[in-house]
Amino acid sequence: MIIVMKPESSLKEKEEVINKIKELGYRPHVIHGTTRDVIGAVGDERGKFVLQSLEYMSGVEKVVPILKPYKLASKEIKKEPTIVKIADGVSIGDKKVVVIAGPCAVESEEQIIKVALAVKAAGADILRGGAYKPRTSPYTFQGLKKEGLKLLAKARKISGLPVVTEVLNPETAELVAEYSDILQIGTRNAQNYELLKKVGQLKKPVLLKRGMSMTIQELLMSAEYILSEGNRSLILCERGIRTFETKTRNTLDLSAIPVLKEETHLPVIVDPSHATGYSKYVPAMSYAAIAAGADGIMIEVHPEPEKALSDGQQSLTPEKFSEMIQKLRAFVTAAEREK
Ligand code: PEP
Ligand code: MN
């Protein structure tokens, strides 16, 4: 239910409403709007009509049900777009399009620092790199783990770029959060509800990738797991879905961007590297993502893609990446955004 407060309601009245929501066994989520605050009360759907009684409390304008199954992610509760602050001068979801770039995996100090400086020079805003890698085969490179996190922190210090890296399980979530600016939930974990709850409890922005066989509604329900634990700094990522097509690694569902923009206030970025699986297709799909309204893109870049320990085939060289960012600018302008 949404408890819409009167514009002139006092702090005390809001507190009383919050306490009443808790008393009734629901979780309050205060959302500060431009003209008024609303308080979302989420919990067991079956008994939610007891919340209707809040309509008679002082300071309350009205109480309305949230019709969508994803409550806190929906635009019913928050119409203004969410802007997620990552670091000083870097936010996702505002007018500026964000570029995340870096290798699939952190492989060595030399590699990550080289890429960090190269992508920064080319215009990237955030560095990516996996320290814990979820690989299809147990016999392939699994990541440098804690050592990889340390190298990422070093690359962040040297380049000044904030970093995003994947968290694979609840046990290592806090450790990963210590070393990174954004916690990535990968496609294989997008419905790992215990992990979603865990990152929802941490105070770090989360980048939630769409599961490769997940509907948009399921993606929003996964988002809801994170939001309902209290973490509002959430970014969604379309990274391609499984279809019958085999010419590309996945099929980039570009239409997910306008649909998500219609359904949710959360920022949406696109990962054309995992979506296509081939570096030669990455520029076209990056331009298309911006044209379709994405708030940013995430690109795999490796100094020597042919020697990469994972995903070399889809990784751009720093030179190709730089070229692509130059060309991207025209699409950014056409989409009435900035870079
Ligand atoms: C990644 O970004 O490193 C990754 C593993 O991507 P995905 O989870 O989308 O496959
Ligand atoms: Mn990868």
XYZ file of C-alpha atoms and ligand atoms in Angstrom:
350
model
C 0.000 0.000 0.000
C 1.093 3.561 -0.584
C 0.462 6.048 2.192
C 0.434 9.436 0.527
C 1.290 12.147 3.031
C -0.115 15.669 2.774
C 2.490 18.147 1.463
C 2.344 20.027 4.760
C 2.533 16.939 6.994
C 5.010 17.181 9.840
C 7.941 14.955 10.726
C 6.051 13.795 13.809
C 3.023 12.768 11.747
C 5.265 10.773 9.417
C 6.897 9.060 12.375
C 3.505 8.104 13.751
C 2.506 6.604 10.408
C 5.795 4.677 10.231
C 5.284 3.297 13.734
C 1.720 2.271 12.931
C 2.874 0.434 9.780
C 5.413 -1.497 11.871
C 2.793 -2.226 14.518
C 0.578 -3.769 11.842
C 3.444 -6.037 10.800
C 4.485 -4.257 7.604
C 7.741 -2.655 6.514
C 7.736 1.105 5.913
C 9.770 2.638 3.081
C 9.828 6.425 2.947
C 10.136 7.916 -0.516
C 10.873 11.624 -0.688
C 9.094 13.170 -3.645
C 9.484 16.655 -5.045
C 6.257 17.976 -3.495
C 5.378 15.370 -0.886
C 6.577 12.185 0.766
C 4.937 8.847 0.317
C 5.420 5.869 2.570
C 5.298 2.426 1.045
C 4.090 -0.314 3.355
C 5.145 -3.728 2.105
C 4.632 -7.178 3.508
C 2.080 -9.948 3.381
C -0.289 -9.114 0.529
C -3.183 -11.071 2.013
C -3.827 -8.829 4.994
C -2.824 -5.525 3.458
C -6.265 -3.948 3.736
C -5.708 -3.389 7.470
C -3.434 -0.590 6.283
C -6.457 1.246 4.901
C -7.140 2.450 8.472
C -4.071 4.707 8.203
C -6.208 7.005 6.074
C -7.650 8.453 9.288
C -4.279 9.386 10.773
C -3.314 13.010 10.865
C -1.037 14.142 8.008
C -2.242 11.367 5.697
C -3.921 12.351 2.446
C -4.860 8.916 1.128
C -3.962 5.238 1.161
C -3.874 3.449 -2.184
C -2.985 -0.124 -3.076
C 0.013 -0.825 -5.312
C -1.334 -2.954 -8.123
C 1.945 -4.260 -9.547
C 3.526 -7.306 -7.888
C 6.817 -5.402 -7.715
C 5.925 -2.683 -5.261
C 9.038 -0.646 -4.488
C 10.432 -1.062 -7.995
C 7.270 0.207 -9.638
C 6.503 3.694 -10.835
C 3.296 3.600 -8.826
C 5.281 4.384 -5.712
C 7.918 6.654 -7.246
C 7.482 8.522 -10.484
C 10.791 10.376 -10.529
C 13.740 8.416 -11.933
C 16.155 7.058 -9.339
C 19.659 8.428 -9.592
C 22.250 6.165 -8.015
C 25.310 7.965 -6.743
C 28.446 5.872 -7.177
C 31.232 8.282 -6.283
C 31.961 11.995 -6.430
C 30.936 13.106 -9.899
C 29.681 9.665 -10.971
C 25.975 8.834 -10.864
C 23.816 6.441 -12.865
C 20.361 7.497 -14.012
C 20.783 11.215 -14.548
C 21.209 13.061 -17.843
C 24.775 11.829 -18.223
C 25.177 8.451 -19.869
C 27.566 6.237 -17.953
C 30.236 4.005 -19.494
C 31.515 1.030 -17.513
C 34.491 -0.725 -19.057
C 37.187 -3.230 -18.213
C 38.153 -6.855 -18.580
C 35.879 -9.805 -18.004
C 38.238 -10.946 -15.245
C 41.068 -9.386 -13.289
C 44.060 -11.446 -14.427
C 47.156 -9.620 -13.164
C 48.272 -6.290 -11.759
C 49.732 -5.252 -15.071
C 46.577 -6.157 -16.976
C 44.051 -4.405 -14.732
C 46.092 -1.232 -14.336
C 46.776 -1.036 -18.053
C 43.077 -1.426 -18.882
C 41.987 0.979 -16.134
C 44.211 3.766 -17.449
C 43.299 3.061 -21.078
C 39.523 3.030 -20.549
C 39.745 6.124 -18.385
C 41.649 7.961 -21.116
C 38.981 6.869 -23.611
C 36.167 8.277 -21.466
C 34.977 5.446 -19.213
C 33.409 6.456 -15.894
C 33.618 3.154 -14.007
C 36.026 0.205 -14.150
C 34.701 -3.364 -14.312
C 36.551 -6.618 -13.651
C 35.586 -9.940 -12.126
C 37.541 -11.266 -9.151
C 35.135 -14.160 -8.562
C 34.079 -15.647 -11.873
C 30.983 -17.805 -12.360
C 32.201 -20.059 -15.178
C 30.199 -22.614 -17.110
C 33.074 -25.084 -16.769
C 34.737 -25.850 -13.428
C 37.982 -26.450 -15.326
C 38.372 -22.871 -16.535
C 39.833 -19.797 -14.786
C 37.688 -19.034 -11.725
C 39.141 -15.622 -10.932
C 41.877 -14.360 -8.602
C 39.346 -14.020 -5.783
C 40.597 -11.891 -2.847
C 43.824 -11.127 -4.681
C 41.690 -9.866 -7.577
C 39.753 -7.593 -5.227
C 43.022 -6.096 -3.986
C 44.196 -5.490 -7.535
C 40.905 -3.804 -8.335
C 41.346 -1.525 -5.340
C 44.828 -0.675 -6.570
C 43.540 0.049 -10.075
C 40.855 2.254 -8.571
C 43.456 4.204 -6.622
C 45.737 4.682 -9.609
C 43.029 5.504 -12.175
C 40.534 7.289 -9.921
C 37.729 5.198 -11.429
C 35.161 3.589 -9.112
C 34.900 -0.174 -9.598
C 32.195 -2.762 -10.094
C 32.778 -6.453 -9.486
C 30.637 -9.537 -9.140
C 29.559 -11.112 -5.872
C 28.837 -14.816 -6.123
C 27.460 -15.758 -2.725
C 26.216 -14.284 0.562
C 29.351 -15.467 2.417
C 31.721 -13.233 0.425
C 29.331 -10.295 -0.099
C 30.767 -8.195 2.714
C 34.333 -8.785 1.606
C 33.490 -7.788 -1.970
C 31.656 -4.713 -0.659
C 34.807 -3.616 1.194
C 36.775 -3.427 -2.025
C 34.242 -2.226 -4.586
C 31.893 0.665 -5.303
C 29.154 -1.428 -6.944
C 28.199 -5.048 -6.281
C 27.316 -6.923 -9.446
C 24.808 -9.761 -9.397
C 25.411 -11.821 -12.501
C 22.936 -13.479 -14.802
C 23.374 -16.881 -13.144
C 22.554 -15.481 -9.728
C 19.733 -13.147 -10.703
C 17.213 -15.395 -8.944
C 19.423 -16.432 -6.043
C 17.069 -14.931 -3.479
C 19.367 -15.406 -0.478
C 22.084 -13.470 -2.286
C 19.622 -10.770 -3.356
C 18.482 -10.370 0.249
C 22.079 -10.182 1.448
C 23.099 -7.383 -0.948
C 19.804 -5.664 -0.103
C 21.061 -5.388 3.472
C 24.413 -3.855 2.494
C 24.936 -0.169 1.956
C 26.489 -0.410 -1.489
C 24.971 0.207 -4.917
C 23.972 -3.010 -6.686
C 24.041 -3.765 -10.406
C 21.503 -6.504 -11.077
C 21.878 -8.304 -14.385
C 18.910 -9.946 -16.012
C 18.934 -13.719 -15.799
C 19.429 -15.240 -19.238
C 16.009 -16.903 -19.105
C 14.195 -14.310 -17.045
C 11.174 -12.291 -18.085
C 11.158 -8.570 -17.420
C 8.599 -9.158 -14.676
C 10.899 -11.700 -13.013
C 13.778 -9.225 -13.212
C 11.641 -6.644 -11.432
C 10.673 -9.201 -8.784
C 14.381 -9.866 -8.172
C 14.892 -6.110 -7.901
C 12.105 -6.085 -5.328
C 14.054 -8.532 -3.129
C 16.927 -6.044 -2.961
C 14.759 -2.943 -2.489
C 12.577 -4.514 0.176
C 15.649 -5.151 2.331
C 16.286 -1.416 2.353
C 18.863 -0.917 -0.401
C 17.540 1.674 -2.853
C 20.772 2.080 -4.824
C 19.922 -0.360 -7.556
C 20.718 -0.403 -11.261
C 19.276 -2.938 -13.718
C 21.258 -4.414 -16.591
C 19.974 -6.012 -19.782
C 22.650 -8.439 -20.984
C 20.881 -10.560 -23.561
C 18.586 -13.525 -23.168
C 18.539 -17.109 -24.426
C 16.709 -17.576 -27.698
C 16.944 -20.077 -30.579
C 19.494 -17.833 -32.332
C 23.049 -19.160 -32.382
C 24.871 -16.500 -34.415
C 25.181 -14.428 -31.258
C 25.935 -15.651 -27.723
C 22.582 -14.298 -26.506
C 19.901 -12.095 -28.048
C 20.044 -8.501 -26.849
C 16.510 -7.615 -25.824
C 16.611 -3.923 -26.661
C 12.884 -3.598 -26.153
C 13.462 -4.337 -22.475
C 14.824 -0.791 -22.158
C 11.634 1.139 -23.018
C 9.547 -1.463 -21.174
C 11.645 -1.098 -18.017
C 11.557 2.677 -18.363
C 7.760 2.419 -18.395
C 7.579 0.050 -15.426
C 10.289 1.208 -13.055
C 12.062 4.298 -11.762
C 15.349 2.365 -11.560
C 18.201 3.137 -13.967
C 18.797 0.654 -16.783
C 22.104 -0.103 -18.473
C 23.015 -2.507 -21.278
C 25.880 -4.986 -21.602
C 26.377 -5.574 -25.346
C 29.512 -7.689 -24.759
C 27.757 -10.626 -23.080
C 24.675 -10.024 -25.220
C 26.406 -10.538 -28.567
C 29.491 -12.551 -27.584
C 31.542 -11.020 -30.416
C 33.541 -7.816 -30.190
C 32.693 -6.857 -33.779
C 29.002 -6.529 -32.880
C 29.551 -4.563 -29.686
C 29.721 -1.020 -31.164
C 26.435 -1.318 -33.117
C 24.560 -2.625 -30.091
C 26.087 0.036 -27.831
C 24.802 2.778 -30.131
C 21.412 1.054 -30.292
C 21.239 0.818 -26.485
C 21.782 4.553 -26.091
C 19.279 5.288 -28.859
C 16.719 3.109 -27.056
C 17.108 5.097 -23.834
C 19.652 3.177 -21.755
C 21.324 5.092 -18.931
C 24.663 3.532 -19.711
C 26.601 0.648 -21.181
C 29.012 -1.931 -19.791
C 31.769 -3.041 -22.151
C 34.476 -5.696 -21.860
C 37.905 -4.364 -22.805
C 41.196 -6.299 -22.720
C 44.678 -5.148 -23.767
C 45.225 -8.460 -25.591
C 41.826 -10.102 -26.197
C 43.390 -13.141 -27.862
C 45.236 -13.919 -24.603
C 42.308 -13.223 -22.239
C 41.578 -15.917 -19.646
C 37.834 -15.401 -20.199
C 35.586 -13.824 -22.815
C 38.395 -12.678 -25.121
C 36.174 -13.142 -28.154
C 33.796 -10.430 -27.012
C 36.402 -8.030 -25.600
C 37.377 -4.857 -27.414
C 40.968 -3.650 -27.514
C 41.513 -0.278 -25.815
C 41.956 1.275 -29.293
C 38.647 -0.090 -30.607
C 36.949 0.930 -27.370
C 38.240 4.483 -27.687
C 37.060 4.662 -31.297
C 33.651 3.390 -30.260
C 33.262 5.984 -27.485
C 34.021 8.749 -29.982
C 31.277 7.502 -32.292
C 28.907 6.966 -29.379
C 28.813 10.710 -28.689
C 26.538 11.432 -31.670
C 24.008 8.874 -30.372
C 24.216 10.346 -26.884
C 23.364 13.789 -28.275
C 20.562 12.398 -30.450
C 19.057 10.744 -27.371
C 19.139 14.148 -25.621
C 21.660 12.877 -23.104
C 25.186 13.929 -22.234
C 28.545 12.219 -22.061
C 30.205 -10.478 -16.216
O 29.719 -9.353 -16.416
O 31.373 -10.652 -15.881
C 29.356 -11.673 -16.373
C 29.750 -12.852 -15.929
O 28.215 -11.422 -17.005
P 26.830 -12.257 -16.998
O 26.517 -12.522 -15.577
O 25.868 -11.291 -17.656
O 27.065 -13.471 -17.824
Mn 32.615 -11.826 -19.252
